[in-house]
Short mmCIF file of C-alpha atoms in Angstrom, two decimals:
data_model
loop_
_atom_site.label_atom_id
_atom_site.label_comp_id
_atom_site.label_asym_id
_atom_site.label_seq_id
_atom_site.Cartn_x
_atom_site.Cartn_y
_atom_site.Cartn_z
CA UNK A 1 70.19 57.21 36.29
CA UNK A 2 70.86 55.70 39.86
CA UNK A 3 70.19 52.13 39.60
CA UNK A 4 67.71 50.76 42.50
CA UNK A 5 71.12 49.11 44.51
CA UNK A 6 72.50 52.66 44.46
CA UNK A 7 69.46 53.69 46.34
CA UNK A 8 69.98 50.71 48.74
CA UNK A 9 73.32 51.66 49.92
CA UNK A 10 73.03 55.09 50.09
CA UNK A 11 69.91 54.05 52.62
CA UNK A 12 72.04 52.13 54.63
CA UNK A 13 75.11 54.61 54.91
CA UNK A 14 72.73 57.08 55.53
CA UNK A 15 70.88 54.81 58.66
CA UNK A 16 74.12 54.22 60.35
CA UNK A 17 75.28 57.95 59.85
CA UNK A 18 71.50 59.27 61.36
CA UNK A 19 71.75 56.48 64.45
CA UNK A 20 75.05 57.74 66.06
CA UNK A 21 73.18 60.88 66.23
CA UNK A 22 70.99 62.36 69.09
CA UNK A 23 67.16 62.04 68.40
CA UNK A 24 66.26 65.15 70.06
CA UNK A 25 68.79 67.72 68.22
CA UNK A 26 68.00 65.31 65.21
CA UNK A 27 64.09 66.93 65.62
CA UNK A 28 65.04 70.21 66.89
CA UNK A 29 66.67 70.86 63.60
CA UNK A 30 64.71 69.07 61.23
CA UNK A 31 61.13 70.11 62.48
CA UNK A 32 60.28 66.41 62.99
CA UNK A 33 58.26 66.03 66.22
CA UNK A 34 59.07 62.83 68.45
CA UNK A 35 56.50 60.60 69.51
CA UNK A 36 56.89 58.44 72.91
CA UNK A 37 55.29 55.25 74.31
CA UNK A 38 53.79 55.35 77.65
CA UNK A 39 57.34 54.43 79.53
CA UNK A 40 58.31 57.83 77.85
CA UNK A 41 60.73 56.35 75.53
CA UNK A 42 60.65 57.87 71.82
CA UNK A 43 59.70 55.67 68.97
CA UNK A 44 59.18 57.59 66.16
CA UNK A 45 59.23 60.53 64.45
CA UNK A 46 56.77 62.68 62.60
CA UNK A 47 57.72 64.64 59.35
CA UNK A 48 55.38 66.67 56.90
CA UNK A 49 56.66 65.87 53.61
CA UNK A 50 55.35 67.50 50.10
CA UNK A 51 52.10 68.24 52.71
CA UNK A 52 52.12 64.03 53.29
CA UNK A 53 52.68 62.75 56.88
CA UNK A 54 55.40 60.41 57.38
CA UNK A 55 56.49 58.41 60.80
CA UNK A 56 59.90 57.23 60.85
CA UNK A 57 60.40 54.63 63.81
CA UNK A 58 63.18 55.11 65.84
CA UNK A 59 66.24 53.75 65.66
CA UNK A 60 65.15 51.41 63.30
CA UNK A 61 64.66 54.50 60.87
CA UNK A 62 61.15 52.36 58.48
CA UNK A 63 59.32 54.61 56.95
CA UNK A 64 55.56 54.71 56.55
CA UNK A 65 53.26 57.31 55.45
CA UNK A 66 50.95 58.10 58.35
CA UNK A 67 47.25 57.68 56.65
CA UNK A 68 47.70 55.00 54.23
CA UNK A 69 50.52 53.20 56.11
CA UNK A 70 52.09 52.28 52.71
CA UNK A 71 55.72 52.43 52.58
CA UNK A 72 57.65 55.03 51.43
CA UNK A 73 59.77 54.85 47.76
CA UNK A 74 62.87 54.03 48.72
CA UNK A 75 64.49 57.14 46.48
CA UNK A 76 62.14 59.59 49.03
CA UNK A 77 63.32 57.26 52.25
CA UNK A 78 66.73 58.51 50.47
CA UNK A 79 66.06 62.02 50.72
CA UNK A 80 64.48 61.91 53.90
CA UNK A 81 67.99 60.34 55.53
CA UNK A 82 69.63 63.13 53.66
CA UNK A 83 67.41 65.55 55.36
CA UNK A 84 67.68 64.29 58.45
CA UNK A 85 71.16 64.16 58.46
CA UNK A 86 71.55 67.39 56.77
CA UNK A 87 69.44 69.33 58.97
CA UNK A 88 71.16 67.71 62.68
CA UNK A 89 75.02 69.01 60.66
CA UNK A 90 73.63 72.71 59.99
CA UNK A 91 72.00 72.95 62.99
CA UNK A 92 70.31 76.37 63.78
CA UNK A 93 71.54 77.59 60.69
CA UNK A 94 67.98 77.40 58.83
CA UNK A 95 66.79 79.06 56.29
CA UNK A 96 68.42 82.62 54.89
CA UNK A 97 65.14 84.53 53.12
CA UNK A 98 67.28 84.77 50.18
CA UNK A 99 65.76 82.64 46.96
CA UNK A 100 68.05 81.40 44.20
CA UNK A 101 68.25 79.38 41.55
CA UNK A 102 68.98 75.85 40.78
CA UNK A 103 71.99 76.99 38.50
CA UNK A 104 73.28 79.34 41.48
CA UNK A 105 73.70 76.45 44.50
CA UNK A 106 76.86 74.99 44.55
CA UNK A 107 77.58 72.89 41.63
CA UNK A 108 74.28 74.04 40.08
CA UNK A 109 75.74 74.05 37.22
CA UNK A 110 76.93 70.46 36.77
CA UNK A 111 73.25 69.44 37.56
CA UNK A 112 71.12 71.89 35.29
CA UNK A 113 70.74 69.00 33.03
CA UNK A 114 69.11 66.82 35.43
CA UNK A 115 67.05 69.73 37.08
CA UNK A 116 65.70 70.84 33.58
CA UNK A 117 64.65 67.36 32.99
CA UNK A 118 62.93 66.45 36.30
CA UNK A 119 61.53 69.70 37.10
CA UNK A 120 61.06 72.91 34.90
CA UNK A 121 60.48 71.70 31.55
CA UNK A 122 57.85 69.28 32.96
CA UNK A 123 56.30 72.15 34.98
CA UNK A 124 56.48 74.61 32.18
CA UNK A 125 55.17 72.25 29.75
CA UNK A 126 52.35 71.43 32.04
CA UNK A 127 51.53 74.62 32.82
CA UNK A 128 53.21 77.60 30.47
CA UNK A 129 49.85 78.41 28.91
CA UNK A 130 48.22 78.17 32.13
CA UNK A 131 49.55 79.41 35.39
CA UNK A 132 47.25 80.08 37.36
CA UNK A 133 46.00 76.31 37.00
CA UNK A 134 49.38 75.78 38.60
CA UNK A 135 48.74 78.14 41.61
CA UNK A 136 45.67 76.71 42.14
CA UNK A 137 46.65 72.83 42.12
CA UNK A 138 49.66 74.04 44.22
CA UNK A 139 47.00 75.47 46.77
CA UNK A 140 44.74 72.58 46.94
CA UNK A 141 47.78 69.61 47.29
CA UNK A 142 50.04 71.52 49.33
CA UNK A 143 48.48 74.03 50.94
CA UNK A 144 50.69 76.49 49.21
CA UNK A 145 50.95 80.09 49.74
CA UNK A 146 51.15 82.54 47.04
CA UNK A 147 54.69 84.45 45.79
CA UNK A 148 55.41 87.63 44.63
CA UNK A 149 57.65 86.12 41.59
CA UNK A 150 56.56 86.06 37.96
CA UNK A 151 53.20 86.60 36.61
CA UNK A 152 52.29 83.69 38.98
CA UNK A 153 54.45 82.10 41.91
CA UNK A 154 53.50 79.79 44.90
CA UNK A 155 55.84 78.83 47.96
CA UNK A 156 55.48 75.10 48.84
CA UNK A 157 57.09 73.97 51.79
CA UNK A 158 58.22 71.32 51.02
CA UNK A 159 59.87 70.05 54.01
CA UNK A 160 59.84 71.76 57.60
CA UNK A 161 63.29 73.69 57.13
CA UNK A 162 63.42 73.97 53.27
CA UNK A 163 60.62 75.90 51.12
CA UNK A 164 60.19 76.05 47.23
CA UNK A 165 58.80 78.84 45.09
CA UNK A 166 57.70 77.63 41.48
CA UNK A 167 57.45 80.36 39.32
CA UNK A 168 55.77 80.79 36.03
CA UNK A 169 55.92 84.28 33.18
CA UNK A 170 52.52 84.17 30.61
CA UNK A 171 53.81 84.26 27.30
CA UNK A 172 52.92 87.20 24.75
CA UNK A 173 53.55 87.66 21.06
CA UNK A 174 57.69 88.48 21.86
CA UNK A 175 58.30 85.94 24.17
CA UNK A 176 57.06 81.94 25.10
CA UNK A 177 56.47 81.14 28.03
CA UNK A 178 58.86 81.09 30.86
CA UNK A 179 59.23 79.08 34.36
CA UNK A 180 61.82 78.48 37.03
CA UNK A 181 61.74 77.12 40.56
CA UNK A 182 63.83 79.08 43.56
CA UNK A 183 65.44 77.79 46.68
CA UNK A 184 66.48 79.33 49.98
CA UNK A 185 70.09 79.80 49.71
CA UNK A 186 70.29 77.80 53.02
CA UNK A 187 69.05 74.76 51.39
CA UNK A 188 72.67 73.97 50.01
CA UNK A 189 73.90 73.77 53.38
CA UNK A 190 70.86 70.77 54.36
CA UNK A 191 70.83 68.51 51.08
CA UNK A 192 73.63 68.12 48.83
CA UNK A 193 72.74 69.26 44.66
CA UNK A 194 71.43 65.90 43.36
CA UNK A 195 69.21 65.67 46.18
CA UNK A 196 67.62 69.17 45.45
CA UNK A 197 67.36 68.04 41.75
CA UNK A 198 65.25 64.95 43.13
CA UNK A 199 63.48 67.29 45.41
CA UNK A 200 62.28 69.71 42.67
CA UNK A 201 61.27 66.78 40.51
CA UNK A 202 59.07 65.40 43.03
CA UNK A 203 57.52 68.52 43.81
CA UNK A 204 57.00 69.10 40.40
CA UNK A 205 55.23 65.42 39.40
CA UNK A 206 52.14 65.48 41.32
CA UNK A 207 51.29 68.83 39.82
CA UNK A 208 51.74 67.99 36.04
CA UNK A 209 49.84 64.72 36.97
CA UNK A 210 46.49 66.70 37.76
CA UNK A 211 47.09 69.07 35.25
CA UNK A 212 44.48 67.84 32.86
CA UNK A 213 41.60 66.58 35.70
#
């Protein structure tokens, strides 16, 4: 478990990596849009994230969320650097169309521990008798489109250049229930493994948490 100092530094190296970077290749890439005062200089960027608007100001790189203007967790400001970065080194490389699992990125494997944790067993315990509350929760909170995996899947993009299909199999009298979540292969060349762990996780969360309303 990364301890909250871990989080800190990584933030930091992360800042000064991003800020010796240009800010227009830095959106190109990343589907952020830039946002200028009335001199025309750029002072922050827009990102959907998990369907929630965040500004980033430029190049002091704060993040707030855009409606409720409260600050962003420090593990998701994380991620977001990651992105950022990520996105500006592969370039116009973007997604492939071809969805794999967690256990297939690179170093999947050393991971699936984590990834089980954070993200499919608390989806499939959430929803493994009930898929199609998942597609529908999916729908409302992010706007997500259905799949064509499973019994039930939904793609959720989650952010601008990297989409996520949760799937989930109905169980019958041979077999329990069965989930997984799938990634564009391309993903691995934006955010490094843990990161995608994380990301899964907190796609995951705010599903199982209306589960029961």
């Amino acid at each position: 478990m990364a301890r909250i100092d871990d989080f800190v530094l990584a933030r930091e190296l992360s800042k000064k990596e991003l800020a010796g970077k240009d800010i227009n290749s830095i959106a190109l890439f990343s589907g952020a849009s830039l946002n200028k005062d009335i001199e025309g200089h750029i002072k922050t960027l827009s990102l959907r994230f998990l369907e929630r608007g965040v500004t980033i100001s430029w190049p002091e790189l704060e993040f707030s969320y855009n409606v409720s203007k409260d600050e962003v967790p420090i593990q998701q400001q994380v991620l977001l650097l990651h992105y950022l970065n990520g996105a500006f080194n592969a370039g116009a490389a973007g997604a492939k169309d071809e969805w794999i699992s967690f256990q297939d990125l690179p170093e999947g494997r050393f991971y699936m521990d984590a990834f089980i944790k954070r993200a499919k067993s608390p989806l499939l315990g959430a929803f493994g008798n009930d898929p199609k509350r998942m597609a529908e929760l999916a729908s409302k909170i992010y706007n997500a489109s259905p799949g064509s995996f499973g019994d039930y899947s939904v793609m959720i993009k989650a952010l601008p250049m990297i989409p996520v299909v949760l799937v989930l199999w109905q169980g019958d009298d041979e077999f329990p229930p069965d989930g997984n979540i799938l990634f564009d292969r391309g993903i691995s060349e934006i955010l490094p493994v843990e990161d995608i762990a994380w990301l899964a996780g907190m796609t995951v969360y705010p599903l199982v948490g209306m589960a029961d309303e």
